[in-house]
PDB file of C-alpha atoms in Angstrom:
ATOM      1  CA  TYR E  14     182.997   9.249  88.291  1.00  0.00           C
ATOM      2  CA  ALA E  15     184.101  12.904  88.551  1.00  0.00           C
ATOM      3  CA  SER E  16     184.394  13.003  92.170  1.00  0.00           C
ATOM      4  CA  PHE E  17     186.345   9.784  92.448  1.00  0.00           C
ATOM      5  CA  VAL E  18     188.679  10.957  89.872  1.00  0.00           C
ATOM      6  CA  ARG E  19     189.064  14.270  91.631  1.00  0.00           C
ATOM      7  CA  ARG E  20     189.659  12.721  95.005  1.00  0.00           C
ATOM      8  CA  THR E  21     191.846   9.973  93.630  1.00  0.00           C
ATOM      9  CA  GLY E  22     194.527  12.397  93.090  1.00  0.00           C
ATOM     10  CA  GLY E  23     198.154  11.371  92.756  1.00  0.00           C
ATOM     11  CA  GLY E  24     200.881  10.338  94.583  1.00  0.00           C
ATOM     12  CA  GLY E  25     201.592   6.833  96.633  1.00  0.00           C
ATOM     13  CA  GLY E  26     200.259   6.127  99.802  1.00  0.00           C
ATOM     14  CA  ARG E  27     196.630   4.999 101.198  1.00  0.00           C
ATOM     15  CA  TYR E  28     193.636   6.637 102.259  1.00  0.00           C
ATOM     16  CA  ASP E  29     192.365   6.256 105.693  1.00  0.00           C
ATOM     17  CA  LYS E  30     189.408   4.164 106.235  1.00  0.00           C
ATOM     18  CA  HIS E  31     186.138   6.503 105.617  1.00  0.00           C
ATOM     19  CA  PRO E  32     184.373   7.166 109.006  1.00  0.00           C
ATOM     20  CA  VAL E  33     181.655   5.196 107.882  1.00  0.00           C
ATOM     21  CA  GLY E  34     184.172   2.520 106.633  1.00  0.00           C
ATOM     22  CA  THR E  35     183.822  -0.247 104.603  1.00  0.00           C
ATOM     23  CA  LYS E  36     181.005  -1.537 106.617  1.00  0.00           C
ATOM     24  CA  ALA E  37     178.660   0.375 104.563  1.00  0.00           C
ATOM     25  CA  PHE E  38     179.513  -1.831 101.696  1.00  0.00           C
ATOM     26  CA  HIS E  39     179.597  -5.047 103.897  1.00  0.00           C
ATOM     27  CA  GLN E  40     177.146  -7.778 102.365  1.00  0.00           C
ATOM     28  CA  GLU E  41     175.204  -8.112 105.643  1.00  0.00           C
ATOM     29  CA  GLU E  42     174.548  -4.584 105.762  1.00  0.00           C
ATOM     30  CA  ARG E  43     173.411  -4.550 102.144  1.00  0.00           C
ATOM     31  CA  CYS E  44     170.510  -2.605 102.640  1.00  0.00           C
ATOM     32  CA  LEU E  45     172.049  -0.270 105.096  1.00  0.00           C
ATOM     33  CA  ASP E  46     168.620   0.382 106.670  1.00  0.00           C
ATOM     34  CA  SER E  47     167.858   2.783 104.035  1.00  0.00           C
ATOM     35  CA  CYS E  48     165.977   0.614 101.853  1.00  0.00           C
ATOM     36  CA  ASP E  49     162.077  -0.123 101.663  1.00  0.00           C
ATOM     37  CA  GLU E  50     161.257  -3.529 102.926  1.00  0.00           C
ATOM     38  CA  GLY E  51     161.832  -5.867  99.785  1.00  0.00           C
ATOM     39  CA  ARG E  52     163.289  -3.298  97.800  1.00  0.00           C
ATOM     40  CA  ASP E  53     166.818  -3.860  96.253  1.00  0.00           C
ATOM     41  CA  CYS E  54     168.829  -0.742  97.252  1.00  0.00           C
ATOM     42  CA  GLY E  55     171.209  -0.806  94.654  1.00  0.00           C
ATOM     43  CA  LEU E  56     174.410  -1.908  96.807  1.00  0.00           C
ATOM     44  CA  GLY E  57     176.362  -4.889  96.431  1.00  0.00           C
ATOM     45  CA  PHE E  58     179.866  -6.483  95.746  1.00  0.00           C
ATOM     46  CA  GLY E  59     181.290  -9.590  94.420  1.00  0.00           C
ATOM     47  CA  ARG E  60     183.073 -11.352  91.698  1.00  0.00           C
ATOM     48  CA  ILE E  61     182.175 -12.147  88.197  1.00  0.00           C
ATOM     49  CA  GLN E  62     183.066 -14.876  86.318  1.00  0.00           C
ATOM     50  CA  PHE E  63     183.151 -14.729  82.520  1.00  0.00           C
ATOM     51  CA  ALA E  64     183.113 -17.547  80.179  1.00  0.00           C
ATOM     52  CA  ALA E  65     185.924 -16.372  78.415  1.00  0.00           C
ATOM     53  CA  VAL E  66     188.335 -16.292  81.868  1.00  0.00           C
ATOM     54  CA  PRO E  67     186.572 -18.600  83.784  1.00  0.00           C
ATOM     55  CA  ASN E  68     189.712 -18.985  86.183  1.00  0.00           C
ATOM     56  CA  ASP E  69     190.253 -14.959  86.426  1.00  0.00           C
ATOM     57  CA  PRO E  70     186.936 -13.673  88.394  1.00  0.00           C
ATOM     58  CA  LYS E  71     186.913 -10.079  88.417  1.00  0.00           C
ATOM     59  CA  LEU E  72     185.569  -7.545  91.050  1.00  0.00           C
ATOM     60  CA  TYR E  73     182.721  -5.626  90.918  1.00  0.00           C
ATOM     61  CA  LEU E  74     180.933  -3.119  93.427  1.00  0.00           C
ATOM     62  CA  ARG E  75     177.657  -1.652  92.863  1.00  0.00           C
ATOM     63  CA  VAL E  76     176.993   1.942  94.217  1.00  0.00           C
ATOM     64  CA  PRO E  77     174.139   4.699  93.816  1.00  0.00           C
ATOM     65  CA  SER E  78     175.058   7.613  91.622  1.00  0.00           C
ATOM     66  CA  ASP E  79     175.418   9.799  94.472  1.00  0.00           C
ATOM     67  CA  ALA E  80     177.932   7.551  96.339  1.00  0.00           C
ATOM     68  CA  ASP E  81     180.449   9.388  98.503  1.00  0.00           C
ATOM     69  CA  ALA E  82     183.716   9.533  96.684  1.00  0.00           C
ATOM     70  CA  ASP E  83     185.598   8.962 100.036  1.00  0.00           C
ATOM     71  CA  MET E  84     183.859   6.272 101.028  1.00  0.00           C
ATOM     72  CA  LEU E  85     184.061   4.516  97.785  1.00  0.00           C
ATOM     73  CA  LEU E  86     187.887   5.095  97.643  1.00  0.00           C
ATOM     74  CA  SER E  87     187.903   3.637 100.996  1.00  0.00           C
ATOM     75  CA  PHE E  88     186.343   0.322  99.560  1.00  0.00           C
ATOM     76  CA  VAL E  89     188.715   0.329  96.535  1.00  0.00           C
ATOM     77  CA  GLU E  90     191.801   0.589  99.089  1.00  0.00           C
ATOM     78  CA  ASN E  91     190.830  -1.198 101.634  1.00  0.00           C
ATOM     79  CA  VAL E  92     188.379  -4.291 100.336  1.00  0.00           C
ATOM     80  CA  TRP E  93     189.910  -4.494  97.012  1.00  0.00           C
ATOM     81  CA  GLY E  94     193.362  -3.660  98.248  1.00  0.00           C
ATOM     82  CA  LEU E  95     194.588  -1.166  95.614  1.00  0.00           C
ATOM     83  CA  ARG E  96     196.954   1.298  96.059  1.00  0.00           C
ATOM     84  CA  ARG E  97     196.354   4.992  95.513  1.00  0.00           C
ATOM     85  CA  PRO E  98     197.633   5.665  92.014  1.00  0.00           C
ATOM     86  CA  LYS E  99     200.650   7.929  90.954  1.00  0.00           C
ATOM     87  CA  LEU E 100     198.539   8.566  87.720  1.00  0.00           C
ATOM     88  CA  LEU E 101     195.285   8.267  86.738  1.00  0.00           C
ATOM     89  CA  ILE E 102     194.599   7.409  83.152  1.00  0.00           C
ATOM     90  CA  GLY E 103     190.808   7.944  81.369  1.00  0.00           C
ATOM     91  CA  ILE E 104     190.204   6.324  78.261  1.00  0.00           C
ATOM     92  CA  THR E 105     187.109   7.736  76.261  1.00  0.00           C
ATOM     93  CA  GLY E 106     186.237   7.618  72.983  1.00  0.00           C
ATOM     94  CA  GLY E 107     183.772   6.280  70.100  1.00  0.00           C
ATOM     95  CA  SER E 108     184.028   2.926  67.989  1.00  0.00           C
ATOM     96  CA  ILE E 109     187.066   1.621  66.463  1.00  0.00           C
ATOM     97  CA  ALA E 110     186.565  -0.546  63.648  1.00  0.00           C
ATOM     98  CA  THR E 111     189.514  -3.138  63.817  1.00  0.00           C
ATOM     99  CA  TRP E 112     192.808  -3.935  66.228  1.00  0.00           C
ATOM    100  CA  ASN E 113     195.927  -2.601  63.814  1.00  0.00           C
ATOM    101  CA  THR E 114     199.454  -2.230  64.116  1.00  0.00           C
ATOM    102  CA  ASP E 115     199.164   1.328  65.035  1.00  0.00           C
ATOM    103  CA  LEU E 116     196.707   0.735  67.445  1.00  0.00           C
ATOM    104  CA  GLN E 117     198.593  -2.197  69.029  1.00  0.00           C
ATOM    105  CA  ASN E 118     201.833  -0.235  69.254  1.00  0.00           C
ATOM    106  CA  LEU E 119     200.066   2.752  70.896  1.00  0.00           C
ATOM    107  CA  PHE E 120     198.473   0.474  73.465  1.00  0.00           C
ATOM    108  CA  ARG E 121     201.619  -1.382  73.978  1.00  0.00           C
ATOM    109  CA  GLU E 122     203.071   1.781  74.952  1.00  0.00           C
ATOM    110  CA  LEU E 123     200.447   3.037  77.319  1.00  0.00           C
ATOM    111  CA  MET E 124     200.499  -0.228  79.373  1.00  0.00           C
ATOM    112  CA  SER E 125     204.186   0.098  79.555  1.00  0.00           C
ATOM    113  CA  VAL E 126     203.417   3.923  80.972  1.00  0.00           C
ATOM    114  CA  ALA E 127     201.041   2.302  83.388  1.00  0.00           C
ATOM    115  CA  ARG E 128     203.140  -0.326  84.674  1.00  0.00           C
ATOM    116  CA  GLU E 129     206.011   1.750  85.171  1.00  0.00           C
ATOM    117  CA  THR E 130     204.113   4.819  87.109  1.00  0.00           C
ATOM    118  CA  ASP E 131     201.799   2.502  88.907  1.00  0.00           C
ATOM    119  CA  ALA E 132     198.655   3.940  87.157  1.00  0.00           C
ATOM    120  CA  TRP E 133     195.024   2.939  87.277  1.00  0.00           C
ATOM    121  CA  ILE E 134     193.388   2.969  83.926  1.00  0.00           C
ATOM    122  CA  ILE E 135     189.523   3.770  83.947  1.00  0.00           C
ATOM    123  CA  SER E 136     187.329   3.200  81.062  1.00  0.00           C
ATOM    124  CA  ASP E 137     183.451   2.813  80.500  1.00  0.00           C
ATOM    125  CA  GLY E 138     183.877  -0.984  80.747  1.00  0.00           C
ATOM    126  CA  THR E 139     181.914  -2.317  78.371  1.00  0.00           C
ATOM    127  CA  LYS E 140     182.786  -4.854  75.446  1.00  0.00           C
ATOM    128  CA  SER E 141     182.382  -2.299  72.659  1.00  0.00           C
ATOM    129  CA  GLY E 142     184.622   0.698  71.177  1.00  0.00           C
ATOM    130  CA  ILE E 143     187.665   1.599  72.813  1.00  0.00           C
ATOM    131  CA  SER E 144     187.137   0.002  75.858  1.00  0.00           C
ATOM    132  CA  LYS E 145     187.025  -3.446  74.012  1.00  0.00           C
ATOM    133  CA  PHE E 146     190.462  -2.521  72.689  1.00  0.00           C
ATOM    134  CA  ILE E 147     191.979  -1.531  75.966  1.00  0.00           C
ATOM    135  CA  GLY E 148     190.626  -4.552  77.560  1.00  0.00           C
ATOM    136  CA  GLN E 149     192.755  -6.400  74.958  1.00  0.00           C
ATOM    137  CA  ALA E 150     195.622  -4.467  75.596  1.00  0.00           C
ATOM    138  CA  ARG E 151     195.476  -5.272  79.085  1.00  0.00           C
ATOM    139  CA  TYR E 152     195.465  -8.844  78.507  1.00  0.00           C
ATOM    140  CA  ARG E 153     198.149  -8.754  76.114  1.00  0.00           C
ATOM    141  CA  PHE E 154     200.889  -5.850  77.624  1.00  0.00           C
ATOM    142  CA  GLY E 155     199.216  -4.924  80.680  1.00  0.00           C
ATOM    143  CA  GLY E 156     200.154  -7.542  83.288  1.00  0.00           C
ATOM    144  CA  ASN E 157     198.631  -6.562  86.627  1.00  0.00           C
ATOM    145  CA  VAL E 158     197.806  -3.059  85.594  1.00  0.00           C
ATOM    146  CA  PRO E 159     194.048  -2.201  87.450  1.00  0.00           C
ATOM    147  CA  LEU E 160     191.856  -1.685  84.358  1.00  0.00           C
ATOM    148  CA  ILE E 161     188.570  -0.167  86.052  1.00  0.00           C
ATOM    149  CA  GLY E 162     185.099   0.044  84.239  1.00  0.00           C
ATOM    150  CA  PHE E 163     182.633   2.896  85.155  1.00  0.00           C
ATOM    151  CA  ALA E 164     179.557   1.468  83.809  1.00  0.00           C
ATOM    152  CA  SER E 165     175.984   2.299  84.084  1.00  0.00           C
ATOM    153  CA  TRP E 166     174.146  -0.387  85.901  1.00  0.00           C
ATOM    154  CA  ASP E 167     170.932   0.490  84.292  1.00  0.00           C
ATOM    155  CA  ALA E 168     172.695  -0.171  80.628  1.00  0.00           C
ATOM    156  CA  ILE E 169     174.102  -3.200  81.480  1.00  0.00           C
ATOM    157  CA  ALA E 170     173.190  -6.962  79.947  1.00  0.00           C
ATOM    158  CA  GLY E 171     172.716  -9.350  82.452  1.00  0.00           C
ATOM    159  CA  LYS E 172     172.760  -7.240  85.674  1.00  0.00           C
ATOM    160  CA  GLU E 173     169.967  -9.545  87.117  1.00  0.00           C
ATOM    161  CA  HIS E 174     172.978 -11.827  87.894  1.00  0.00           C
ATOM    162  CA  LEU E 175     174.733  -9.206  89.967  1.00  0.00           C
ATOM    163  CA  VAL E 176     172.257  -8.473  92.152  1.00  0.00           C
ATOM    164  CA  VAL E 177     173.000  -9.404  95.904  1.00  0.00           C
ATOM    165  CA  GLU E 178     170.999 -11.332  98.021  1.00  0.00           C
ATOM    166  CA  PRO E 179     171.521 -13.180 101.053  1.00  0.00           C
ATOM    167  CA  ASN E 180     171.320 -16.616  99.116  1.00  0.00           C
ATOM    168  CA  SER E 181     172.944 -15.292  95.914  1.00  0.00           C
ATOM    169  CA  ILE E 182     175.980 -16.838  94.833  1.00  0.00           C
ATOM    170  CA  ASN E 183     177.977 -13.776  94.443  1.00  0.00           C
ATOM    171  CA  TYR E 184     177.493 -12.834  98.093  1.00  0.00           C
ATOM    172  CA  GLY E 185     180.679 -11.540  99.211  1.00  0.00           C
ATOM    173  CA  TYR E 186     184.069 -12.903  98.252  1.00  0.00           C
ATOM    174  CA  GLY E 187     185.599 -15.566 100.270  1.00  0.00           C
ATOM    175  CA  ILE E 188     182.808 -18.383 100.966  1.00  0.00           C
ATOM    176  CA  ARG E 189     180.663 -18.442  97.928  1.00  0.00           C
ATOM    177  CA  LYS E 190     181.723 -18.835  94.227  1.00  0.00           C
ATOM    178  CA  PRO E 191     181.691 -15.943  91.924  1.00  0.00           C
ATOM    179  CA  VAL E 192     178.331 -15.194  89.798  1.00  0.00           C
ATOM    180  CA  ASN E 193     178.612 -16.704  86.458  1.00  0.00           C
ATOM    181  CA  TYR E 194     178.037 -13.783  84.306  1.00  0.00           C
ATOM    182  CA  GLU E 195     175.530 -14.597  81.459  1.00  0.00           C
ATOM    183  CA  HIS E 196     173.860 -12.085  79.449  1.00  0.00           C
ATOM    184  CA  HIS E 197     171.273 -11.990  76.852  1.00  0.00           C
ATOM    185  CA  LYS E 198     172.018  -8.506  75.022  1.00  0.00           C
ATOM    186  CA  ALA E 199     168.629  -6.571  74.580  1.00  0.00           C
ATOM    187  CA  PRO E 200     168.495  -3.290  72.478  1.00  0.00           C
ATOM    188  CA  LYS E 201     170.429  -0.454  74.011  1.00  0.00           C
ATOM    189  CA  GLU E 202     172.151  -2.855  76.588  1.00  0.00           C
ATOM    190  CA  SER E 203     176.115  -3.093  76.977  1.00  0.00           C
ATOM    191  CA  VAL E 204     178.092  -6.048  77.861  1.00  0.00           C
ATOM    192  CA  LEU E 205     180.915  -5.994  80.388  1.00  0.00           C
ATOM    193  CA  GLU E 206     184.344  -6.383  78.979  1.00  0.00           C
ATOM    194  CA  HIS E 207     186.020  -9.592  80.570  1.00  0.00           C
ATOM    195  CA  ASN E 208     189.556  -8.229  80.326  1.00  0.00           C
ATOM    196  CA  HIS E 209     188.970  -5.319  82.763  1.00  0.00           C
ATOM    197  CA  SER E 210     190.285  -6.287  86.266  1.00  0.00           C
ATOM    198  CA  HIS E 211     187.373  -4.235  88.484  1.00  0.00           C
ATOM    199  CA  PHE E 212     184.130  -2.791  87.625  1.00  0.00           C
ATOM    200  CA  ILE E 213     182.150   0.112  89.272  1.00  0.00           C
ATOM    201  CA  LEU E 214     178.195  -0.081  88.352  1.00  0.00           C
ATOM    202  CA  VAL E 215     176.570   2.759  88.955  1.00  0.00           C
ATOM    203  CA  ASP E 216     172.911   2.706  89.683  1.00  0.00           C
ATOM    204  CA  SER E 217     171.102   5.766  89.314  1.00  0.00           C
ATOM    205  CA  ALA E 218     167.922   4.316  91.105  1.00  0.00           C
ATOM    206  CA  GLY E 219     169.984   3.748  94.238  1.00  0.00           C
ATOM    207  CA  ARG E 220     170.310   5.601  97.218  1.00  0.00           C
ATOM    208  CA  ALA E 221     173.817   6.567  99.062  1.00  0.00           C
ATOM    209  CA  PRO E 222     174.357   5.120 102.656  1.00  0.00           C
ATOM    210  CA  GLY E 223     172.843   7.246 105.154  1.00  0.00           C
ATOM    211  CA  ASP E 224     170.017   8.317 102.883  1.00  0.00           C
ATOM    212  CA  GLY E 225     166.717   6.940 104.393  1.00  0.00           C
ATOM    213  CA  GLY E 226     164.555   8.473 101.370  1.00  0.00           C
ATOM    214  CA  GLY E 227     161.151   9.461 102.041  1.00  0.00           C
TER     215      GLY E 227
END
């Protein structure tokens, strides 16, 4: 997360494709020749269909915790099509009890600033605490402002539906339907917040492209 933020920087424009390129994230290269046979290597991407917004599937990418920041940004720009932001806004914090007038006004102003400055907003992507409310704010006031949730793969509920296999429903973008995100929350698991536009799910057990392990 920190290296992603540092490499994103500021100002307009686009990154050139990483030397490894988006091929490293192509579904047919999903194991990247770096995983033991039969082992889920912790990489994949697709679309998530939430029951609350069935006609507005959200994009997600699953990466190892040591993923190269330049490669990640190459994917975000060249596959997701997001332009490098002029401003990057990170939202962190604890729980918030209720959506009140003061909070609504604050988030309305935040979304206005984000729209005017071509900003990205980053949160932990979960349906709890301040991330839940920033998601609601994007829905009410944000328009197409990118709201990217960085969540821990190990901690999210329903992740079994997001594992990419050759015949899985979420295999890629164009051909197959988005995966129906059903979650049965267990203790200490978090649910993804459906008003985020994108999710980057960080898998601590995954290995970065080119790391053969062993």
